Amino acid sequence: AQSVTQLGSHVSVSEGALVLLRCNYSSSVPPYLFWYVQYPNQGLQLLLKYTSAATLVKGINGFEAEFKKSETSFHLTKPSAHMSDAAEYFCAVRASGGSEKLVFGKGTKLTVNP
Amino acid sequence: DARVTQTPRHKVTEMGQEVTMRCQPILGHNTVFWYRQTMMQGLELLAYFRNRAPLDDSGMPKDRFSAEMPDATLATLKIQPSEPRDSAVYFCASGPRAGGLNTGELFFGEGSRLTVL
């Protein structure tokens, strides 16, 4: 069954520093992978998605993620953190067999320090 | 712009009371999901509908929870009787049917925050 593991429930960076949020997936078939962001008291919003068209995926707000099959990873990065990036980030994989179900990781809370 | 609408946004109730949460999916979306979010468990899938038919409700406590789609514009999640451990944020999400150009991304509502005293 498809699953994702997010390493680190909390990540803290300084404003202007590199953001790196880790996600490893487990899938028996080529996966569809997603990163979502959740701001306080809001729903989840799609940041970016991997659908096998390109291994480096660019999303909104300057985020990007690289699909690495050899490492079964889909880490999220942003070169320079802004205070407004403080939020919780979820990695997700779509279930196999034509299902539309998304299986989410536990989430990583990003804190950006001034 | 198109969005998933959930009501109520906040609900405080007493143990034993019935709670009904409603969701209006994005027009044209074929799938609807109910997720529950808590600090301890994260995001848990409760129910999944495609074309109004329930496909998976294995994550839902059957004795007190029920989910339905009376029509394509309304999904409901009901808890009867409610218990303090049901306190959580309940999210509804909708999406197009997977396949072809559809990659299965979901669009989330803003959630219903439930507190059961």
XYZ file of N, CA and C in Angstrom:
693
model
N 0.839 -1.190 0.000
C 0.000 0.000 0.000
C 0.879 1.246 0.000
N 0.351 2.278 -0.642
C 1.107 3.523 -0.706
C 1.163 4.196 0.656
N 2.311 4.821 0.955
C 2.443 5.583 2.196
C 3.532 6.627 2.019
N 3.517 7.621 2.888
C 4.584 8.615 2.906
C 5.041 8.822 4.330
N 6.325 9.133 4.467
C 6.923 9.425 5.765
C 7.589 10.786 5.696
N 7.200 11.652 6.603
C 7.821 12.957 6.679
C 8.785 12.960 7.857
N 10.022 13.250 7.570
C 11.048 13.250 8.604
C 11.090 14.606 9.276
N 10.832 14.616 10.569
C 10.847 15.865 11.308
C 9.463 16.461 11.408
N 8.917 16.462 12.597
C 7.585 17.043 12.778
C 7.667 18.569 12.908
N 8.855 19.052 13.274
C 9.071 20.491 13.395
C 10.401 20.851 12.742
N 10.377 21.916 11.938
C 11.588 22.456 11.336
C 11.591 23.961 11.581
N 12.742 24.458 12.014
C 12.872 25.880 12.287
C 14.021 26.438 11.452
N 13.759 27.540 10.752
C 14.795 28.177 9.947
C 14.755 29.677 10.191
N 15.831 30.336 9.821
C 15.872 31.796 9.883
C 15.346 32.374 8.579
N 14.786 33.549 8.668
C 14.310 34.231 7.467
C 15.480 34.379 6.495
N 15.245 34.028 5.232
C 16.292 34.095 4.222
C 17.070 32.811 4.041
N 16.922 31.875 4.963
C 17.647 30.601 4.883
C 16.903 29.608 4.001
N 17.641 28.564 3.618
C 17.062 27.494 2.821
C 16.040 26.707 3.631
N 14.937 26.385 2.980
C 13.932 25.505 3.575
C 14.040 24.129 2.917
N 14.130 23.090 3.746
C 14.161 21.717 3.243
C 13.247 20.877 4.111
N 12.176 20.390 3.523
C 11.240 19.512 4.235
C 11.266 18.158 3.527
N 11.454 17.112 4.327
C 11.712 15.796 3.753
C 10.476 14.920 3.689
N 10.393 14.178 2.594
C 9.289 13.237 2.408
C 9.817 12.032 1.645
N 9.589 10.863 2.202
C 9.903 9.615 1.506
C 8.613 8.849 1.292
N 8.507 8.203 0.155
C 7.272 7.511 -0.187
C 7.522 6.018 -0.339
N 6.454 5.292 -0.218
C 6.471 3.862 -0.473
C 5.349 3.571 -1.452
N 5.712 3.041 -2.598
C 4.692 2.780 -3.613
C 5.150 1.654 -4.515
N 4.235 0.793 -4.851
C 4.559 -0.333 -5.726
C 4.433 0.036 -7.203
N 3.904 1.184 -7.472
C 3.743 1.667 -8.850
C 4.235 3.102 -8.916
N 4.513 3.619 -10.128
C 4.900 5.038 -10.196
C 3.855 5.887 -9.509
N 4.295 6.687 -8.574
C 3.322 7.390 -7.746
C 2.927 8.757 -8.276
N 1.747 9.212 -7.844
C 1.425 10.624 -7.910
C 1.686 11.184 -6.510
N 2.482 12.237 -6.435
C 2.874 12.801 -5.147
C 2.491 14.268 -5.062
N 2.171 14.698 -3.868
C 1.675 16.054 -3.652
C 2.304 16.642 -2.395
N 2.451 17.973 -2.413
C 2.720 18.727 -1.206
C 1.581 19.725 -1.020
N 1.062 19.714 0.222
C 0.022 20.669 0.604
C 0.552 21.537 1.736
N 0.019 22.755 1.842
C 0.352 23.644 2.953
C -0.922 24.010 3.695
N -0.813 24.091 5.014
C -1.953 24.487 5.842
C -1.541 25.647 6.729
N -2.154 26.797 6.507
C -1.947 27.950 7.371
C -2.901 27.837 8.552
N -2.588 28.499 9.662
C -3.434 28.369 10.862
C -4.910 28.638 10.579
N -5.731 27.744 11.093
C -7.193 27.857 10.994
C -7.703 27.860 9.549
N -6.965 27.208 8.680
C -7.402 27.102 7.298
C -7.327 25.655 6.832
N -7.912 25.414 5.657
C -7.814 24.093 5.052
C -6.480 23.918 4.355
N -6.307 22.737 3.751
C -5.074 22.446 3.042
C -5.143 23.014 1.629
N -4.012 23.525 1.192
C -3.916 24.149 -0.131
C -2.785 23.466 -0.895
N -3.044 23.125 -2.148
C -2.034 22.444 -2.944
C -0.868 23.374 -3.257
N 0.346 22.898 -2.952
C 1.569 23.630 -3.276
C 2.111 23.204 -4.646
N 2.207 21.892 -4.829
C 2.724 21.353 -6.081
C 2.409 19.862 -6.147
N 2.610 19.307 -7.363
C 2.320 17.885 -7.550
C 3.282 17.281 -8.563
N 3.591 16.013 -8.375
C 4.416 15.246 -9.301
C 3.534 14.227 -10.001
N 3.603 14.275 -11.338
C 2.765 13.348 -12.102
C 3.556 12.636 -13.181
N 4.858 12.575 -13.032
C 5.805 11.879 -13.919
C 6.184 12.681 -15.157
N 5.658 13.872 -15.340
C 6.010 14.681 -16.505
C 7.428 15.233 -16.376
N 7.834 15.594 -15.170
C 9.172 16.142 -14.942
C 9.553 15.844 -13.507
N 10.831 15.561 -13.266
C 11.236 15.183 -11.907
C 11.371 16.388 -10.996
N 11.643 17.564 -11.550
C 11.710 18.781 -10.749
C 10.417 19.548 -10.963
N 9.698 19.721 -9.893
C 8.376 20.321 -9.977
C 8.394 21.664 -9.268
N 7.897 22.672 -9.943
C 7.809 23.993 -9.323
C 6.378 24.253 -8.889
N 6.262 24.863 -7.716
C 4.938 25.147 -7.189
C 4.742 26.618 -6.909
N 3.757 26.884 -6.078
C 3.469 28.275 -5.756
C 4.396 28.775 -4.670
N 4.486 30.098 -4.543
C 5.249 30.747 -3.468
C 6.731 30.393 -3.481
N 7.283 30.044 -4.635
C 8.707 29.784 -4.751
C 9.164 28.407 -4.304
N 8.248 27.535 -3.977
C 8.608 26.177 -3.555
C 8.816 25.277 -4.775
N 9.669 24.294 -4.597
C 9.838 23.267 -5.604
C 10.176 21.942 -4.917
N 9.997 20.869 -5.650
C 10.299 19.544 -5.105
C 10.879 18.693 -6.218
N 11.784 17.816 -5.825
C 12.424 16.939 -6.798
C 12.082 15.494 -6.505
N 11.579 14.813 -7.510
C 11.268 13.387 -7.398
C 12.532 12.589 -7.694
N 12.944 11.769 -6.707
C 14.122 10.917 -6.889
C 13.710 9.475 -6.658
N 13.565 8.756 -7.761
C 13.097 7.382 -7.661
C 14.084 6.507 -6.896
N 15.388 6.711 -7.141
C 16.409 5.873 -6.502
C 16.396 6.027 -4.990
N 15.955 7.187 -4.523
C 15.917 7.444 -3.085
C 14.486 7.383 -2.542
N 13.542 7.125 -3.377
C 12.102 7.167 -3.042
C 11.777 8.418 -2.230
N 12.254 9.554 -2.740
C 12.067 10.805 -2.003
C 11.379 11.856 -2.864
N 10.790 12.795 -2.180
C 10.103 13.924 -2.832
C 10.210 15.109 -1.873
N 11.427 15.572 -1.649
C 11.674 16.635 -0.670
C 11.256 17.992 -1.216
N 10.760 18.819 -0.329
C 10.291 20.164 -0.679
C 11.355 21.173 -0.290
N 11.653 22.106 -1.189
C 12.668 23.109 -0.896
C 12.212 24.500 -1.317
N 12.829 25.481 -0.673
C 12.664 26.871 -1.071
C 13.978 27.564 -0.733
N 14.563 28.290 -1.679
C 15.902 28.842 -1.446
C 15.980 29.833 -0.281
N 14.919 30.621 -0.102
C 14.977 31.687 0.889
C 13.638 31.798 1.599
N 13.645 31.494 2.888
C 12.389 31.470 3.646
C 11.887 32.875 3.941
N 10.569 33.034 3.868
C 9.909 34.259 4.281
C 9.104 33.970 5.541
N 8.847 35.014 6.296
C 8.034 34.842 7.505
C 6.671 34.250 7.160
N 6.161 34.599 5.987
C 4.837 34.126 5.580
C 4.815 32.637 5.235
N 5.978 31.996 5.192
C 6.027 30.551 4.911
C 5.726 29.710 6.148
N 5.658 30.348 7.305
C 5.364 29.609 8.529
C 3.991 28.957 8.429
N 3.970 27.637 8.498
C 2.737 26.873 8.291
C 3.065 25.407 8.521
N 2.061 24.561 8.335
C 2.311 23.119 8.385
C 2.240 22.579 6.960
N 3.163 21.678 6.652
C 3.299 21.159 5.304
C 3.083 19.650 5.313
N 2.269 19.195 4.370
C 1.917 17.780 4.290
C 2.311 17.209 2.942
N 2.978 16.075 2.990
C 3.273 15.311 1.790
C 2.184 14.244 1.645
N 1.798 13.939 0.407
C 0.733 12.955 0.201
C 1.008 12.157 -1.059
N 0.529 10.929 -1.070
C 0.645 10.058 -2.238
C -0.740 9.554 -2.588
N -1.004 9.438 -3.883
C -2.306 8.931 -4.278
C -2.284 7.421 -4.235
N -3.380 6.868 -3.701
C -3.484 5.415 -3.613
C -3.546 4.805 -5.011
N -3.193 3.545 -5.111
C -3.124 2.871 -6.405
C -4.477 2.320 -6.815
N -4.525 1.725 -7.973
C -5.727 1.038 -8.426
C -6.838 1.948 -8.886
N -6.494 3.125 -9.353
C -7.538 4.026 -9.840
C -8.271 4.769 -8.740
N -7.836 4.603 -7.512
C -8.483 5.306 -6.405
C -8.073 6.775 -6.389
N -8.975 7.628 -5.924
C -8.654 9.051 -5.774
C -8.201 9.378 -4.346
N -8.088 8.363 -3.512
C -7.695 8.608 -2.123
C -6.286 9.143 -2.052
N -6.068 10.127 -1.184
C -4.727 10.606 -0.883
C -4.358 10.141 0.519
N -3.149 9.591 0.619
C -2.619 9.185 1.912
C -1.621 10.251 2.343
N -1.866 10.861 3.489
C -1.054 11.983 3.952
C -0.012 11.548 4.962
N 1.111 12.278 4.953
C 2.074 12.133 6.025
C 1.581 12.864 7.259
N 2.365 12.775 8.326
C 1.967 13.361 9.619
C 2.129 14.870 9.646
N 2.815 15.422 8.665
C 2.971 16.862 8.615
C 4.265 17.341 9.253
N 4.777 18.469 8.738
C 5.944 19.139 9.304
C 5.592 20.594 9.518
N 5.733 21.005 10.760
C 5.434 22.397 11.087
C 6.690 23.228 10.882
N 6.597 24.236 10.008
C 7.731 25.095 9.700
C 7.620 26.399 10.476
N 8.651 26.718 11.225
C 8.755 27.999 11.925
C 9.847 28.809 11.249
N 9.564 30.088 11.001
C 10.554 30.971 10.393
C 10.884 32.070 11.399
N 12.129 32.134 11.787
C 12.580 33.100 12.786
C 13.126 34.359 12.132
N 12.824 35.516 12.698
C 13.314 36.773 12.099
C 14.818 36.926 12.266
N -14.553 32.541 -7.054
C -13.905 31.370 -7.611
C -14.451 30.128 -6.916
N -14.262 28.966 -7.549
C -14.815 27.735 -7.038
C -14.101 27.312 -5.765
N -14.892 26.913 -4.773
C -14.283 26.435 -3.534
C -15.237 25.474 -2.852
N -14.665 24.667 -1.963
C -15.455 23.766 -1.138
C -15.948 24.546 0.071
N -17.228 24.471 0.318
C -17.833 25.232 1.414
C -18.290 24.287 2.513
N -17.866 24.575 3.737
C -18.262 23.746 4.877
C -19.002 24.580 5.919
N -20.023 23.973 6.493
C -20.729 24.587 7.615
C -21.042 23.545 8.670
N -21.039 23.907 9.960
C -20.613 25.208 10.475
C -19.098 25.297 10.525
N -18.551 26.470 10.685
C -17.097 26.594 10.842
C -16.674 26.198 12.246
N -17.536 26.497 13.195
C -17.256 26.147 14.595
C -18.535 25.602 15.220
N -18.354 24.595 16.069
C -19.503 24.023 16.766
C -19.050 23.560 18.140
N -19.737 24.046 19.169
C -19.514 23.569 20.524
C -20.796 22.890 20.967
N -20.688 21.681 21.449
C -21.866 20.948 21.846
C -21.559 20.118 23.081
N -22.585 19.570 23.663
C -22.395 18.737 24.853
C -22.442 17.261 24.464
N -21.743 16.496 25.237
C -21.693 15.052 25.012
C -23.106 14.487 24.897
N -23.287 13.631 23.931
C -24.578 13.001 23.726
C -25.440 13.661 22.671
N -25.096 14.878 22.297
C -25.876 15.599 21.296
C -25.505 15.133 19.889
N -26.462 15.327 18.991
C -26.209 15.017 17.579
C -25.533 16.208 16.909
N -24.558 15.902 16.068
C -23.850 16.938 15.317
C -23.930 16.604 13.831
N -24.278 17.573 13.033
C -24.285 17.390 11.574
C -23.411 18.452 10.931
N -22.463 18.000 10.131
C -21.599 18.905 9.379
C -21.925 18.764 7.900
N -21.918 19.880 7.217
C -22.309 19.885 5.804
C -21.190 20.389 4.916
N -21.217 19.922 3.692
C -20.169 20.271 2.741
C -20.779 20.435 1.353
N -20.428 21.522 0.707
C -20.822 21.711 -0.683
C -19.553 21.570 -1.523
N -19.417 20.484 -2.278
C -18.203 20.301 -3.082
C -18.193 21.255 -4.268
N -17.051 21.339 -4.912
C -16.928 22.172 -6.100
C -17.777 21.554 -7.217
N -18.526 22.397 -7.890
C -19.414 21.951 -8.952
C -18.633 21.194 -10.016
N -19.112 19.982 -10.321
C -18.454 19.186 -11.353
C -17.475 18.157 -10.810
N -17.112 18.268 -9.542
C -16.222 17.269 -8.957
C -16.994 15.986 -8.658
N -16.340 14.843 -8.949
C -16.999 13.555 -8.790
C -16.712 12.886 -7.460
N -15.671 13.322 -6.780
C -15.288 12.655 -5.538
C -15.376 13.619 -4.358
N -15.761 13.082 -3.231
C -15.856 13.835 -1.985
C -15.243 13.009 -0.872
N -14.478 13.679 -0.023
C -13.802 13.023 1.087
C -14.111 13.776 2.384
N -14.166 13.021 3.464
C -14.202 13.593 4.810
C -12.928 13.147 5.532
N -12.185 14.136 6.050
C -11.000 13.875 6.852
C -11.210 14.477 8.236
N -10.577 13.862 9.224
C -10.560 14.390 10.574
C -9.113 14.698 10.937
N -8.907 15.883 11.538
C -7.553 16.267 11.925
C -7.486 16.513 13.417
N -6.564 15.811 14.076
C -6.282 16.023 15.486
C -4.778 16.124 15.666
N -4.375 16.683 16.801
C -2.941 16.804 17.083
C -2.299 15.430 17.159
N -3.006 14.492 17.767
C -2.401 13.184 18.016
C -2.339 12.309 16.761
N -3.402 12.329 15.984
C -3.498 11.399 14.857
C -3.231 12.021 13.496
N -3.145 13.337 13.445
C -2.952 13.975 12.145
C -4.222 13.910 11.325
N -4.060 13.734 10.007
C -5.199 13.677 9.099
C -5.632 12.232 8.895
N -6.874 11.952 9.241
C -7.411 10.604 9.092
C -8.564 10.644 8.089
N -8.547 9.717 7.164
C -9.646 9.617 6.212
C -10.822 8.907 6.870
N -11.977 9.568 6.842
C -13.177 8.970 7.417
C -14.058 8.326 6.350
N -14.255 9.040 5.229
C -15.170 8.541 4.202
C -14.789 9.089 2.841
N -15.173 8.353 1.801
C -14.782 8.661 0.430
C -15.942 8.272 -0.465
N -16.408 9.247 -1.248
C -17.512 9.029 -2.175
C -17.032 9.289 -3.600
N -17.553 8.517 -4.526
C -17.380 8.799 -5.935
C -18.745 8.741 -6.588
N -19.081 9.821 -7.302
C -20.416 9.918 -7.920
C -21.517 9.605 -6.905
N -21.355 10.108 -5.705
C -22.297 10.016 -4.587
C -22.354 8.642 -3.941
N -21.627 7.685 -4.478
C -21.651 6.344 -3.887
C -20.488 6.201 -2.909
N -20.747 5.681 -1.719
C -19.656 5.488 -0.754
C -18.723 4.386 -1.205
N -17.424 4.698 -1.266
C -16.442 3.707 -1.674
C -15.613 3.188 -0.508
N -15.452 4.014 0.491
C -14.603 3.609 1.603
C -15.001 4.401 2.834
N -15.460 3.715 3.844
C -15.728 4.379 5.128
C -15.082 3.578 6.254
N -14.018 2.880 5.920
C -13.370 2.013 6.899
C -12.744 2.792 8.052
N -12.476 4.062 7.849
C -11.874 4.863 8.909
C -12.882 5.508 9.842
N -14.131 5.232 9.631
C -15.174 5.891 10.384
C -15.758 4.965 11.440
N -15.862 5.434 12.705
C -16.532 4.624 13.729
C -17.996 4.434 13.344
N -18.378 3.204 13.022
C -19.701 2.947 12.450
C -20.827 3.119 13.454
N -20.520 2.971 14.726
C -21.611 2.991 15.699
C -22.185 4.387 15.896
N -21.375 5.409 15.616
C -21.869 6.761 15.900
C -21.751 7.713 14.726
N -20.957 7.384 13.746
C -20.733 8.264 12.591
C -21.486 7.738 11.373
N -21.971 8.690 10.590
C -22.547 8.311 9.293
C -22.273 9.433 8.296
N -22.044 9.034 7.055
C -21.776 10.005 5.994
C -22.671 9.693 4.818
N -23.203 10.756 4.222
C -24.115 10.582 3.087
C -23.905 11.694 2.075
N -24.392 11.430 0.861
C -24.460 12.475 -0.151
C -25.876 12.458 -0.718
N -26.770 13.232 -0.139
C -28.156 13.266 -0.615
C -28.261 13.690 -2.073
N -27.391 14.574 -2.493
C -27.302 14.935 -3.905
C -25.886 15.393 -4.218
N -25.643 15.721 -5.466
C -24.278 16.028 -5.901
C -23.728 17.316 -5.308
N -24.589 18.136 -4.724
C -24.132 19.412 -4.184
C -24.044 19.411 -2.674
N -24.299 18.279 -2.038
C -24.302 18.256 -0.579
C -23.779 16.931 -0.056
N -22.806 17.035 0.848
C -22.326 15.874 1.593
C -22.511 16.184 3.071
N -22.907 15.188 3.836
C -23.112 15.385 5.265
C -22.337 14.354 6.056
N -21.877 14.784 7.228
C -21.229 13.905 8.188
C -21.951 14.099 9.513
N -22.487 13.006 10.034
C -23.290 13.094 11.231
C -22.646 12.270 12.347
N -22.685 12.822 13.542
C -22.205 12.098 14.722
C -23.365 12.054 15.724
N -23.734 10.827 16.107
C -24.833 10.677 17.053
C -24.669 9.380 17.849
N -24.453 9.435 19.156
C -24.240 10.629 19.972
C -22.784 11.075 19.947
N -22.551 12.354 20.125
C -21.185 12.853 20.130
C -20.513 12.585 21.476
N -19.177 12.475 21.441
C -18.380 12.237 22.643
C -17.203 13.217 22.635
N -16.648 13.497 23.814
C -15.507 14.436 23.865
C -14.355 14.037 22.948
N -14.132 12.747 22.752
C -13.028 12.321 21.898
C -13.270 12.622 20.415
N -14.471 13.063 20.076
C -14.758 13.460 18.690
C -14.306 14.889 18.405
N -13.859 15.589 19.432
C -13.389 16.960 19.251
C -12.213 16.963 18.288
N -12.353 17.741 17.212
C -11.360 17.725 16.132
C -11.780 18.758 15.100
N -10.952 18.903 14.079
C -11.354 19.674 12.907
C -11.689 18.683 11.797
N -12.859 18.834 11.236
C -13.330 17.939 10.176
C -13.256 18.680 8.844
N -12.536 18.089 7.916
C -12.371 18.688 6.600
C -13.129 17.889 5.549
N -13.738 18.621 4.668
C -14.307 18.043 3.463
C -13.395 18.438 2.299
N -13.224 17.535 1.365
C -12.424 17.815 0.168
C -13.131 17.222 -1.036
N -12.962 17.851 -2.166
C -13.537 17.283 -3.389
C -12.496 17.310 -4.497
N -12.742 16.492 -5.501
C -11.805 16.433 -6.613
C -12.448 15.808 -7.822
N -11.798 15.982 -8.968
C -12.290 15.322 -10.170
C -11.953 13.841 -10.123
N -12.657 13.055 -10.887
C -12.348 11.623 -10.947
C -10.970 11.447 -11.546
N -10.187 10.551 -10.975
C -8.826 10.294 -11.467
C -8.873 9.608 -12.814
N -7.837 9.854 -13.606
C -7.740 9.235 -14.920
C -7.556 10.289 -15.975
N -6.939 9.923 -17.052
C -6.697 10.889 -18.117
C -5.798 12.006 -17.622
N -6.231 13.234 -17.792
C -5.433 14.376 -17.372
C -5.621 14.700 -15.897
N -6.571 14.051 -15.265
C -6.825 14.353 -13.856
C -5.842 13.603 -12.977
N -5.107 14.330 -12.172
C -4.068 13.704 -11.360
C -4.534 13.380 -9.957
N -5.753 13.701 -9.638
C -6.292 13.304 -8.350
C -6.049 14.283 -7.232
N -5.659 15.523 -7.554
C -5.474 16.473 -6.452
C -6.824 16.793 -5.842
N -6.792 17.068 -4.547
C -7.987 17.379 -3.805
C -8.022 18.850 -3.433
N -9.245 19.374 -3.330
C -9.471 20.756 -2.930
C -10.208 20.722 -1.597
N -9.636 21.380 -0.621
C -10.148 21.296 0.747
C -10.994 22.507 1.119
N -12.013 22.246 1.939
C -12.723 23.322 2.586
C -11.928 23.839 3.773
N -12.475 24.832 4.470
C -11.756 25.439 5.587
C -11.962 24.694 6.893
N -12.812 23.713 6.877
C -12.947 22.858 8.045
C -14.059 23.276 8.984
N -14.524 22.298 9.736
C -15.491 22.525 10.822
C -14.809 22.120 12.122
N -14.624 23.083 12.988
C -13.962 22.783 14.264
C -15.023 22.395 15.285
N -14.964 21.169 15.735
C -15.957 20.632 16.672
C -15.352 20.473 18.057
N -16.055 20.992 19.039
C -15.680 20.799 20.441
C -16.857 20.152 21.154
N -16.609 18.998 21.729
C -17.646 18.278 22.475
C -17.274 18.317 23.956
N -18.126 18.941 24.743
C -17.830 19.107 26.182
C -18.354 17.942 27.014
